[in-house]
Amino acid sequence: MRQLCFRLVRFLVVCLPLPTKLRDILMWPITSRLLGLDYSTIIERPGGYKIKVDLKDQLNRILLFYGRNVKYLWEPQTTKVAQMLIANATHSVVAGSHIGYINLELLSSLAPDARIYTFEPAGYLYERSKENIALNQAGDRIKLFHAALSDRVGETAIYVEDLRTSIVPYSAAHTVNDRVERVPTLTLGTLKSQENIPRLDFLFLDVEGFEYQILTGAKDVLMTDKPTIIFEVSEKILRATKITADMLYTWLRERGYSLFVIDDNYELDNVTDWDDRPVKIAQV
């Protein structure tokens, strides 16, 4: 009976133009009550892969509701750009992997001899990412590390909360209700040496405010390899690091990079409308 009720809820969310507040009520408290917080299931994606999802955070719920039918649903334009760029890359890095979603989205665009090296420091996300990579028999093309990229080799703390994990403690949940895990850290230079990578071609960084540390720790790699980079900038998170977006932009420009912003669906509105939209980028 609860599964039947959930299917009705999913139909309402996916098929009707609901107000955002009503959609969120249906996707969060109503769905949590119907399915239970320990619920998980495997869905098949239009991209031809399978992924196990649960109710832990927003990405999982978006996949649970829309993932069977909508090809581009989470940062759709960024995903399209990443697929175009990785098609010409032999050695790529994705940090962080989360549940493996972006790695699996990129897999179909990967050349036969190409490889992704992906990092996920949070323990429960690492285990789910590992499970999803294995589910698609992609372990020979996607190598997963339970570690964080950084500007030094060693160890760091990662703050784990219900909706988001981060090395940067930028929210009250990180400082009041935090669960801290200790994880090893690597630099991109160490990764290259350890894995005998001749050249890094593409970097995809979704690291919750830790971009500056990763990039400055890889300045030699950036100068020699000139990898194309996609990274996320959150002014809210950066404030906790005492680093501004302008500092990051200036540092990259000084090393010969041109910067562009991707016009994307960061508010997760009208998810079903983004599959066929052309990508828009503008120079910063």
PDB file of N, CA and C in Angstrom, residues 99-176:
ATOM      1  N   ILE A  99      27.777   9.467  -4.710  1.00  0.00           N
ATOM      2  CA  ILE A  99      27.334   8.079  -4.857  1.00  0.00           C
ATOM      3  C   ILE A  99      27.765   7.489  -6.206  1.00  0.00           C
ATOM      4  N   GLY A 100      28.618   8.202  -6.919  1.00  0.00           N
ATOM      5  CA  GLY A 100      29.102   7.726  -8.213  1.00  0.00           C
ATOM      6  C   GLY A 100      28.358   8.284  -9.399  1.00  0.00           C
ATOM      7  N   TYR A 101      27.390   9.154  -9.156  1.00  0.00           N
ATOM      8  CA  TYR A 101      26.505   9.636 -10.222  1.00  0.00           C
ATOM      9  C   TYR A 101      27.260  10.292 -11.378  1.00  0.00           C
ATOM     10  N   ILE A 102      28.107  11.290 -11.086  1.00  0.00           N
ATOM     11  CA  ILE A 102      28.747  12.014 -12.182  1.00  0.00           C
ATOM     12  C   ILE A 102      29.717  11.111 -12.933  1.00  0.00           C
ATOM     13  N   ASN A 103      30.388  10.196 -12.225  1.00  0.00           N
ATOM     14  CA  ASN A 103      31.274   9.253 -12.914  1.00  0.00           C
ATOM     15  C   ASN A 103      30.511   8.392 -13.909  1.00  0.00           C
ATOM     16  N   LEU A 104      29.352   7.903 -13.495  1.00  0.00           N
ATOM     17  CA  LEU A 104      28.561   7.048 -14.373  1.00  0.00           C
ATOM     18  C   LEU A 104      27.938   7.845 -15.510  1.00  0.00           C
ATOM     19  N   GLU A 105      27.603   9.124 -15.269  1.00  0.00           N
ATOM     20  CA  GLU A 105      27.114   9.976 -16.350  1.00  0.00           C
ATOM     21  C   GLU A 105      28.197  10.186 -17.416  1.00  0.00           C
ATOM     22  N   LEU A 106      29.456  10.250 -16.981  1.00  0.00           N
ATOM     23  CA  LEU A 106      30.560  10.499 -17.913  1.00  0.00           C
ATOM     24  C   LEU A 106      31.046   9.231 -18.601  1.00  0.00           C
ATOM     25  N   LEU A 107      30.692   8.083 -18.063  1.00  0.00           N
ATOM     26  CA  LEU A 107      31.249   6.821 -18.540  1.00  0.00           C
ATOM     27  C   LEU A 107      30.967   6.568 -20.011  1.00  0.00           C
ATOM     28  N   SER A 108      29.758   6.873 -20.463  1.00  0.00           N
ATOM     29  CA  SER A 108      29.396   6.594 -21.860  1.00  0.00           C
ATOM     30  C   SER A 108      30.160   7.472 -22.845  1.00  0.00           C
ATOM     31  N   SER A 109      30.715   8.608 -22.368  1.00  0.00           N
ATOM     32  CA  SER A 109      31.480   9.503 -23.238  1.00  0.00           C
ATOM     33  C   SER A 109      32.968   9.195 -23.219  1.00  0.00           C
ATOM     34  N   LEU A 110      33.379   8.280 -22.365  1.00  0.00           N
ATOM     35  CA  LEU A 110      34.793   7.973 -22.179  1.00  0.00           C
ATOM     36  C   LEU A 110      35.316   7.133 -23.337  1.00  0.00           C
ATOM     37  N   ALA A 111      36.483   7.497 -23.861  1.00  0.00           N
ATOM     38  CA  ALA A 111      37.119   6.701 -24.906  1.00  0.00           C
ATOM     39  C   ALA A 111      37.496   5.325 -24.352  1.00  0.00           C
ATOM     40  N   PRO A 112      37.614   4.311 -25.220  1.00  0.00           N
ATOM     41  CA  PRO A 112      37.882   2.948 -24.740  1.00  0.00           C
ATOM     42  C   PRO A 112      39.144   2.816 -23.886  1.00  0.00           C
ATOM     43  N   ASP A 113      40.170   3.607 -24.191  1.00  0.00           N
ATOM     44  CA  ASP A 113      41.435   3.495 -23.457  1.00  0.00           C
ATOM     45  C   ASP A 113      41.562   4.547 -22.357  1.00  0.00           C
ATOM     46  N   ALA A 114      40.490   5.270 -22.064  1.00  0.00           N
ATOM     47  CA  ALA A 114      40.539   6.364 -21.089  1.00  0.00           C
ATOM     48  C   ALA A 114      40.131   5.876 -19.698  1.00  0.00           C
ATOM     49  N   ARG A 115      40.491   6.682 -18.693  1.00  0.00           N
ATOM     50  CA  ARG A 115      40.223   6.291 -17.317  1.00  0.00           C
ATOM     51  C   ARG A 115      39.868   7.501 -16.473  1.00  0.00           C
ATOM     52  N   ILE A 116      39.003   7.276 -15.489  1.00  0.00           N
ATOM     53  CA  ILE A 116      38.649   8.293 -14.497  1.00  0.00           C
ATOM     54  C   ILE A 116      39.225   7.871 -13.145  1.00  0.00           C
ATOM     55  N   TYR A 117      39.878   8.823 -12.466  1.00  0.00           N
ATOM     56  CA  TYR A 117      40.343   8.624 -11.093  1.00  0.00           C
ATOM     57  C   TYR A 117      39.446   9.499 -10.214  1.00  0.00           C
ATOM     58  N   THR A 118      38.707   8.870  -9.312  1.00  0.00           N
ATOM     59  CA  THR A 118      37.692   9.617  -8.587  1.00  0.00           C
ATOM     60  C   THR A 118      37.887   9.476  -7.078  1.00  0.00           C
ATOM     61  N   PHE A 119      37.575  10.548  -6.350  1.00  0.00           N
ATOM     62  CA  PHE A 119      37.832  10.633  -4.917  1.00  0.00           C
ATOM     63  C   PHE A 119      36.534  10.891  -4.158  1.00  0.00           C
ATOM     64  N   GLU A 120      36.352  10.162  -3.064  1.00  0.00           N
ATOM     65  CA  GLU A 120      35.234  10.419  -2.156  1.00  0.00           C
ATOM     66  C   GLU A 120      35.702  10.189  -0.722  1.00  0.00           C
ATOM     67  N   PRO A 121      35.846  11.246   0.074  1.00  0.00           N
ATOM     68  CA  PRO A 121      36.343  11.089   1.444  1.00  0.00           C
ATOM     69  C   PRO A 121      35.309  10.589   2.450  1.00  0.00           C
ATOM     70  N   ALA A 122      34.033  10.919   2.279  1.00  0.00           N
ATOM     71  CA  ALA A 122      33.007  10.520   3.255  1.00  0.00           C
ATOM     72  C   ALA A 122      32.768   9.015   3.171  1.00  0.00           C
ATOM     73  N   GLY A 123      32.833   8.345   4.315  1.00  0.00           N
ATOM     74  CA  GLY A 123      32.787   6.895   4.320  1.00  0.00           C
ATOM     75  C   GLY A 123      31.554   6.284   3.682  1.00  0.00           C
ATOM     76  N   TYR A 124      30.366   6.767   4.064  1.00  0.00           N
ATOM     77  CA  TYR A 124      29.141   6.143   3.551  1.00  0.00           C
ATOM     78  C   TYR A 124      28.946   6.444   2.058  1.00  0.00           C
ATOM     79  N   LEU A 125      29.397   7.621   1.605  1.00  0.00           N
ATOM     80  CA  LEU A 125      29.317   7.937   0.180  1.00  0.00           C
ATOM     81  C   LEU A 125      30.322   7.116  -0.620  1.00  0.00           C
ATOM     82  N   TYR A 126      31.513   6.931  -0.055  1.00  0.00           N
ATOM     83  CA  TYR A 126      32.515   6.088  -0.709  1.00  0.00           C
ATOM     84  C   TYR A 126      31.972   4.673  -0.925  1.00  0.00           C
ATOM     85  N   GLU A 127      31.350   4.107   0.102  1.00  0.00           N
ATOM     86  CA  GLU A 127      30.833   2.745  -0.014  1.00  0.00           C
ATOM     87  C   GLU A 127      29.720   2.656  -1.057  1.00  0.00           C
ATOM     88  N   ARG A 128      28.846   3.661  -1.111  1.00  0.00           N
ATOM     89  CA  ARG A 128      27.777   3.638  -2.110  1.00  0.00           C
ATOM     90  C   ARG A 128      28.349   3.862  -3.509  1.00  0.00           C
ATOM     91  N   SER A 129      29.337   4.749  -3.627  1.00  0.00           N
ATOM     92  CA  SER A 129      29.984   4.961  -4.924  1.00  0.00           C
ATOM     93  C   SER A 129      30.650   3.681  -5.403  1.00  0.00           C
ATOM     94  N   LYS A 130      31.341   3.018  -4.503  1.00  0.00           N
ATOM     95  CA  LYS A 130      31.996   1.739  -4.823  1.00  0.00           C
ATOM     96  C   LYS A 130      30.967   0.718  -5.302  1.00  0.00           C
ATOM     97  N   GLU A 131      29.833   0.663  -4.612  1.00  0.00           N
ATOM     98  CA  GLU A 131      28.758  -0.268  -4.963  1.00  0.00           C
ATOM     99  C   GLU A 131      28.200   0.037  -6.347  1.00  0.00           C
ATOM    100  N   ASN A 132      28.010   1.325  -6.651  1.00  0.00           N
ATOM    101  CA  ASN A 132      27.430   1.696  -7.943  1.00  0.00           C
ATOM    102  C   ASN A 132      28.404   1.495  -9.098  1.00  0.00           C
ATOM    103  N   ILE A 133      29.679   1.715  -8.851  1.00  0.00           N
ATOM    104  CA  ILE A 133      30.678   1.433  -9.892  1.00  0.00           C
ATOM    105  C   ILE A 133      30.714  -0.062 -10.190  1.00  0.00           C
ATOM    106  N   ALA A 134      30.689  -0.878  -9.133  1.00  0.00           N
ATOM    107  CA  ALA A 134      30.685  -2.333  -9.309  1.00  0.00           C
ATOM    108  C   ALA A 134      29.401  -2.807  -9.981  1.00  0.00           C
ATOM    109  N   LEU A 135      28.277  -2.164  -9.654  1.00  0.00           N
ATOM    110  CA  LEU A 135      26.986  -2.523 -10.234  1.00  0.00           C
ATOM    111  C   LEU A 135      27.009  -2.425 -11.757  1.00  0.00           C
ATOM    112  N   ASN A 136      27.838  -1.508 -12.264  1.00  0.00           N
ATOM    113  CA  ASN A 136      27.940  -1.300 -13.711  1.00  0.00           C
ATOM    114  C   ASN A 136      29.218  -1.889 -14.299  1.00  0.00           C
ATOM    115  N   GLN A 137      29.907  -2.711 -13.516  1.00  0.00           N
ATOM    116  CA  GLN A 137      31.138  -3.383 -13.955  1.00  0.00           C
ATOM    117  C   GLN A 137      32.109  -2.382 -14.581  1.00  0.00           C
ATOM    118  N   ALA A 138      32.261  -1.243 -13.882  1.00  0.00           N
ATOM    119  CA  ALA A 138      33.082  -0.153 -14.423  1.00  0.00           C
ATOM    120  C   ALA A 138      34.385   0.028 -13.658  1.00  0.00           C
ATOM    121  N   GLY A 139      34.747  -0.938 -12.819  1.00  0.00           N
ATOM    122  CA  GLY A 139      35.935  -0.793 -11.999  1.00  0.00           C
ATOM    123  C   GLY A 139      37.234  -0.740 -12.770  1.00  0.00           C
ATOM    124  N   ASP A 140      37.243  -1.231 -14.011  1.00  0.00           N
ATOM    125  CA  ASP A 140      38.459  -1.167 -14.821  1.00  0.00           C
ATOM    126  C   ASP A 140      38.633   0.191 -15.494  1.00  0.00           C
ATOM    127  N   ARG A 141      37.592   1.027 -15.454  1.00  0.00           N
ATOM    128  CA  ARG A 141      37.658   2.337 -16.117  1.00  0.00           C
ATOM    129  C   ARG A 141      37.508   3.503 -15.141  1.00  0.00           C
ATOM    130  N   ILE A 142      36.953   3.211 -13.962  1.00  0.00           N
ATOM    131  CA  ILE A 142      36.795   4.221 -12.917  1.00  0.00           C
ATOM    132  C   ILE A 142      37.502   3.713 -11.665  1.00  0.00           C
ATOM    133  N   LYS A 143      38.591   4.359 -11.273  1.00  0.00           N
ATOM    134  CA  LYS A 143      39.313   3.956 -10.061  1.00  0.00           C
ATOM    135  C   LYS A 143      38.929   4.898  -8.933  1.00  0.00           C
ATOM    136  N   LEU A 144      38.381   4.321  -7.863  1.00  0.00           N
ATOM    137  CA  LEU A 144      37.842   5.088  -6.741  1.00  0.00           C
ATOM    138  C   LEU A 144      38.812   5.074  -5.568  1.00  0.00           C
ATOM    139  N   PHE A 145      39.046   6.264  -4.984  1.00  0.00           N
ATOM    140  CA  PHE A 145      39.911   6.410  -3.826  1.00  0.00           C
ATOM    141  C   PHE A 145      39.082   6.886  -2.628  1.00  0.00           C
ATOM    142  N   HIS A 146      39.265   6.221  -1.474  1.00  0.00           N
ATOM    143  CA  HIS A 146      38.666   6.713  -0.232  1.00  0.00           C
ATOM    144  C   HIS A 146      39.655   7.711   0.369  1.00  0.00           C
ATOM    145  N   ALA A 147      39.662   8.908  -0.170  1.00  0.00           N
ATOM    146  CA  ALA A 147      40.634   9.938   0.195  1.00  0.00           C
ATOM    147  C   ALA A 147      40.119  11.272  -0.311  1.00  0.00           C
ATOM    148  N   ALA A 148      40.825  12.335   0.080  1.00  0.00           N
ATOM    149  CA  ALA A 148      40.499  13.683  -0.387  1.00  0.00           C
ATOM    150  C   ALA A 148      41.691  14.256  -1.124  1.00  0.00           C
ATOM    151  N   LEU A 149      41.436  14.953  -2.207  1.00  0.00           N
ATOM    152  CA  LEU A 149      42.495  15.734  -2.839  1.00  0.00           C
ATOM    153  C   LEU A 149      42.753  16.977  -2.004  1.00  0.00           C
ATOM    154  N   SER A 150      44.015  17.400  -1.939  1.00  0.00           N
ATOM    155  CA  SER A 150      44.381  18.540  -1.115  1.00  0.00           C
ATOM    156  C   SER A 150      45.647  19.176  -1.672  1.00  0.00           C
ATOM    157  N   ASP A 151      46.227  20.100  -0.883  1.00  0.00           N
ATOM    158  CA  ASP A 151      47.491  20.731  -1.275  1.00  0.00           C
ATOM    159  C   ASP A 151      48.683  20.059  -0.606  1.00  0.00           C
ATOM    160  N   ARG A 152      48.432  18.970   0.113  1.00  0.00           N
ATOM    161  CA  ARG A 152      49.529  18.242   0.756  1.00  0.00           C
ATOM    162  C   ARG A 152      49.125  16.787   0.978  1.00  0.00           C
ATOM    163  N   VAL A 153      50.124  15.933   1.101  1.00  0.00           N
ATOM    164  CA  VAL A 153      49.896  14.529   1.417  1.00  0.00           C
ATOM    165  C   VAL A 153      49.837  14.385   2.935  1.00  0.00           C
ATOM    166  N   GLY A 154      48.830  13.705   3.423  1.00  0.00           N
ATOM    167  CA  GLY A 154      48.707  13.540   4.867  1.00  0.00           C
ATOM    168  C   GLY A 154      47.336  13.059   5.253  1.00  0.00           C
ATOM    169  N   GLU A 155      46.670  13.832   6.102  1.00  0.00           N
ATOM    170  CA  GLU A 155      45.358  13.459   6.617  1.00  0.00           C
ATOM    171  C   GLU A 155      44.572  14.729   6.923  1.00  0.00           C
ATOM    172  N   THR A 156      43.253  14.640   6.795  1.00  0.00           N
ATOM    173  CA  THR A 156      42.415  15.785   7.129  1.00  0.00           C
ATOM    174  C   THR A 156      41.112  15.302   7.746  1.00  0.00           C
ATOM    175  N   ALA A 157      40.400  16.234   8.369  1.00  0.00           N
ATOM    176  CA  ALA A 157      39.070  15.935   8.916  1.00  0.00           C
ATOM    177  C   ALA A 157      38.020  16.272   7.870  1.00  0.00           C
ATOM    178  N   ILE A 158      37.000  15.454   7.797  1.00  0.00           N
ATOM    179  CA  ILE A 158      35.853  15.778   6.956  1.00  0.00           C
ATOM    180  C   ILE A 158      34.617  15.785   7.839  1.00  0.00           C
ATOM    181  N   TYR A 159      33.807  16.832   7.676  1.00  0.00           N
ATOM    182  CA  TYR A 159      32.592  17.002   8.471  1.00  0.00           C
ATOM    183  C   TYR A 159      31.423  16.386   7.717  1.00  0.00           C
ATOM    184  N   VAL A 160      30.742  15.462   8.374  1.00  0.00           N
ATOM    185  CA  VAL A 160      29.678  14.706   7.723  1.00  0.00           C
ATOM    186  C   VAL A 160      28.347  15.067   8.380  1.00  0.00           C
ATOM    187  N   GLU A 161      27.416  15.564   7.577  1.00  0.00           N
ATOM    188  CA  GLU A 161      26.067  15.825   8.073  1.00  0.00           C
ATOM    189  C   GLU A 161      25.071  15.128   7.170  1.00  0.00           C
ATOM    190  N   ASP A 162      23.782  15.230   7.481  1.00  0.00           N
ATOM    191  CA  ASP A 162      22.776  14.464   6.762  1.00  0.00           C
ATOM    192  C   ASP A 162      22.692  14.825   5.291  1.00  0.00           C
ATOM    193  N   LEU A 163      22.819  16.110   4.958  1.00  0.00           N
ATOM    194  CA  LEU A 163      22.588  16.536   3.586  1.00  0.00           C
ATOM    195  C   LEU A 163      23.865  16.830   2.809  1.00  0.00           C
ATOM    196  N   ARG A 164      24.954  17.115   3.497  1.00  0.00           N
ATOM    197  CA  ARG A 164      26.150  17.523   2.756  1.00  0.00           C
ATOM    198  C   ARG A 164      27.385  17.261   3.593  1.00  0.00           C
ATOM    199  N   THR A 165      28.455  16.803   2.949  1.00  0.00           N
ATOM    200  CA  THR A 165      29.725  16.602   3.634  1.00  0.00           C
ATOM    201  C   THR A 165      30.734  17.598   3.095  1.00  0.00           C
ATOM    202  N   SER A 166      31.707  17.960   3.927  1.00  0.00           N
ATOM    203  CA  SER A 166      32.664  18.969   3.507  1.00  0.00           C
ATOM    204  C   SER A 166      33.898  18.931   4.389  1.00  0.00           C
ATOM    205  N   ILE A 167      35.047  19.244   3.799  1.00  0.00           N
ATOM    206  CA  ILE A 167      36.269  19.458   4.580  1.00  0.00           C
ATOM    207  C   ILE A 167      36.202  20.826   5.251  1.00  0.00           C
ATOM    208  N   VAL A 168      35.475  21.754   4.625  1.00  0.00           N
ATOM    209  CA  VAL A 168      35.318  23.102   5.160  1.00  0.00           C
ATOM    210  C   VAL A 168      34.089  23.152   6.067  1.00  0.00           C
ATOM    211  N   PRO A 169      34.226  23.449   7.359  1.00  0.00           N
ATOM    212  CA  PRO A 169      33.065  23.528   8.260  1.00  0.00           C
ATOM    213  C   PRO A 169      32.346  24.865   8.098  1.00  0.00           C
ATOM    214  N   TYR A 170      31.408  24.932   7.156  1.00  0.00           N
ATOM    215  CA  TYR A 170      30.807  26.220   6.799  1.00  0.00           C
ATOM    216  C   TYR A 170      29.388  26.399   7.320  1.00  0.00           C
ATOM    217  N   SER A 171      28.810  25.374   7.978  1.00  0.00           N
ATOM    218  CA  SER A 171      27.438  25.523   8.454  1.00  0.00           C
ATOM    219  C   SER A 171      27.351  25.181   9.933  1.00  0.00           C
ATOM    220  N   ALA A 172      26.251  25.595  10.549  1.00  0.00           N
ATOM    221  CA  ALA A 172      26.047  25.308  11.965  1.00  0.00           C
ATOM    222  C   ALA A 172      26.010  23.807  12.228  1.00  0.00           C
ATOM    223  N   ALA A 173      25.484  23.054  11.267  1.00  0.00           N
ATOM    224  CA  ALA A 173      25.407  21.597  11.433  1.00  0.00           C
ATOM    225  C   ALA A 173      26.792  20.977  11.550  1.00  0.00           C
ATOM    226  N   HIS A 174      27.774  21.609  10.909  1.00  0.00           N
ATOM    227  CA  HIS A 174      29.135  21.080  10.975  1.00  0.00           C
ATOM    228  C   HIS A 174      29.767  21.304  12.339  1.00  0.00           C
ATOM    229  N   THR A 175      29.371  22.345  13.025  1.00  0.00           N
ATOM    230  CA  THR A 175      30.030  22.694  14.283  1.00  0.00           C
ATOM    231  C   THR A 175      29.231  22.290  15.515  1.00  0.00           C
ATOM    232  N   VAL A 176      27.941  22.016  15.326  1.00  0.00           N
ATOM    233  CA  VAL A 176      27.099  21.664  16.475  1.00  0.00           C
ATOM    234  C   VAL A 176      26.774  20.165  16.483  1.00  0.00           C
TER     235      VAL A 176
END
